GROMACS .gro file of C-alpha atoms in nm:
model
   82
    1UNK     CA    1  24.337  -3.841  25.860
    2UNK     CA    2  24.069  -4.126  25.890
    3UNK     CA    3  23.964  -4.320  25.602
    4UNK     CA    4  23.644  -4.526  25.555
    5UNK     CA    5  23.718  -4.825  25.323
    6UNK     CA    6  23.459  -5.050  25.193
    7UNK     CA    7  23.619  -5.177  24.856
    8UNK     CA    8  23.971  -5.298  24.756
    9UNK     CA    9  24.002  -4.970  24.517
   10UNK     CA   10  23.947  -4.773  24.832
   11UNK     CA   11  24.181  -4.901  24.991
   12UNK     CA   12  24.447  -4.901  24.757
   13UNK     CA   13  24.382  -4.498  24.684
   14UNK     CA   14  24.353  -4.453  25.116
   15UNK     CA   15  24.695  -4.591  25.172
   16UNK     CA   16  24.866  -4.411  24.837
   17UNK     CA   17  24.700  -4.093  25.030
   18UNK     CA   18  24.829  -4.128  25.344
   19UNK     CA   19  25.162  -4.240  25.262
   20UNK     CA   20  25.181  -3.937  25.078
   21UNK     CA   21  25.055  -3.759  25.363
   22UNK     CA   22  25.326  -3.868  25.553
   23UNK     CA   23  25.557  -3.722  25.296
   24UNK     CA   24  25.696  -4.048  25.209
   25UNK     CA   25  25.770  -4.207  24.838
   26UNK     CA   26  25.716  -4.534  24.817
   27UNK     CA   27  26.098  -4.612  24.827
   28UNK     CA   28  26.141  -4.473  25.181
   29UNK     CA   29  25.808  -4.640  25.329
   30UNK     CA   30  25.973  -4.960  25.188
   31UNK     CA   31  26.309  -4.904  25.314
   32UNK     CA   32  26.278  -4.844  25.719
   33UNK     CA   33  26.024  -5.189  25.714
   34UNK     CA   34  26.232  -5.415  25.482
   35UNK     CA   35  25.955  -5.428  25.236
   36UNK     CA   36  26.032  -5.383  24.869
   37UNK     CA   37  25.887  -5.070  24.672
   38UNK     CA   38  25.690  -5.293  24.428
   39UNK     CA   39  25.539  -5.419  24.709
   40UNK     CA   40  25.431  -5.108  24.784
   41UNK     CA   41  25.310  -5.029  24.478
   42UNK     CA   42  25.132  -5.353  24.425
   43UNK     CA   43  24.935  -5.246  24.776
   44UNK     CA   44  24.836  -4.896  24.686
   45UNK     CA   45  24.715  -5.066  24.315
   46UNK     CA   46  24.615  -5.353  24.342
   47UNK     CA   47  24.607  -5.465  24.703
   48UNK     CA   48  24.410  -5.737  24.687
   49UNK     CA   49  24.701  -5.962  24.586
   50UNK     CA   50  24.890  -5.846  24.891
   51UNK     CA   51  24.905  -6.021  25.209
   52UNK     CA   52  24.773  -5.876  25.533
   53UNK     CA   53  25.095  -5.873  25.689
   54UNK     CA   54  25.232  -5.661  25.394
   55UNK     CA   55  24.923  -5.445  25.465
   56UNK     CA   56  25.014  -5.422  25.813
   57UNK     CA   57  25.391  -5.342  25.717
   58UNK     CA   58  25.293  -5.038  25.507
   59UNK     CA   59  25.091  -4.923  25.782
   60UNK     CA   60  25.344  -4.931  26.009
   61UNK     CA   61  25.559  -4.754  25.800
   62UNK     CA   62  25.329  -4.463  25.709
   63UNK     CA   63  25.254  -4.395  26.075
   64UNK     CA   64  24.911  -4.596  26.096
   65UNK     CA   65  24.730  -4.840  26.192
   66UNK     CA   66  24.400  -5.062  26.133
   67UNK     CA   67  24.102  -5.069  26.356
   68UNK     CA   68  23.783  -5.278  26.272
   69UNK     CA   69  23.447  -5.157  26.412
   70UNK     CA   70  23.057  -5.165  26.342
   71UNK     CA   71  22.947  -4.940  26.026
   72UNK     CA   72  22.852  -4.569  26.133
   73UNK     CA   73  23.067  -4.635  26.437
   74UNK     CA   74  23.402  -4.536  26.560
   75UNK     CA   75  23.595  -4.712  26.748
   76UNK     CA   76  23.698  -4.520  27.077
   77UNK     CA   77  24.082  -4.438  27.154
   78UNK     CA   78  24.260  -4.718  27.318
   79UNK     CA   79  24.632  -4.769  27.436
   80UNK     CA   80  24.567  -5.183  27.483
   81UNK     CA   81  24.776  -5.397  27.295
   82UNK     CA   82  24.692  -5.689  27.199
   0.00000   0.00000   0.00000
């Protein structure tokens, strides 16, 4: 799934979404990225006091990943790495 996120609260609710998506509890999408679960937590509720590399790490663990691009735009499929 693809989520547009404009505001902190959306993104908190997007990644509580697709980490249950993924069929993961918050313990286990802590666990495999040595992240605690009130980290976790803290991201999905209040995210703004989370660091981007926390942000990233959750990502990671749910299986995706951040992409920045112009509003009403997608950004095409890409295998570079940066």
């Amino acid at each position: 799934m693809e989520y547009t996120i404009r505001t902190m609260r959306q993104l908190g609710i997007s990644l509580k979404d697709a980490r249950k998506s993924a069929g993961l509890t918050q313990v286990e999408a802590a666990r495999d990225f040595k992240i605690l679960q009130k980290t976790v937590s803290l991201l999905e509720n209040d995210p703004g006091r989370c660091t981007i590399e926390s942000l990233l790490t959750l990502l990671n663990a749910i299986g995706y990943e951040m992409k920045i691009c112009p509003k009403g735009t997608s950004l095409p499929e890409s295998d570079v790495e940066w």
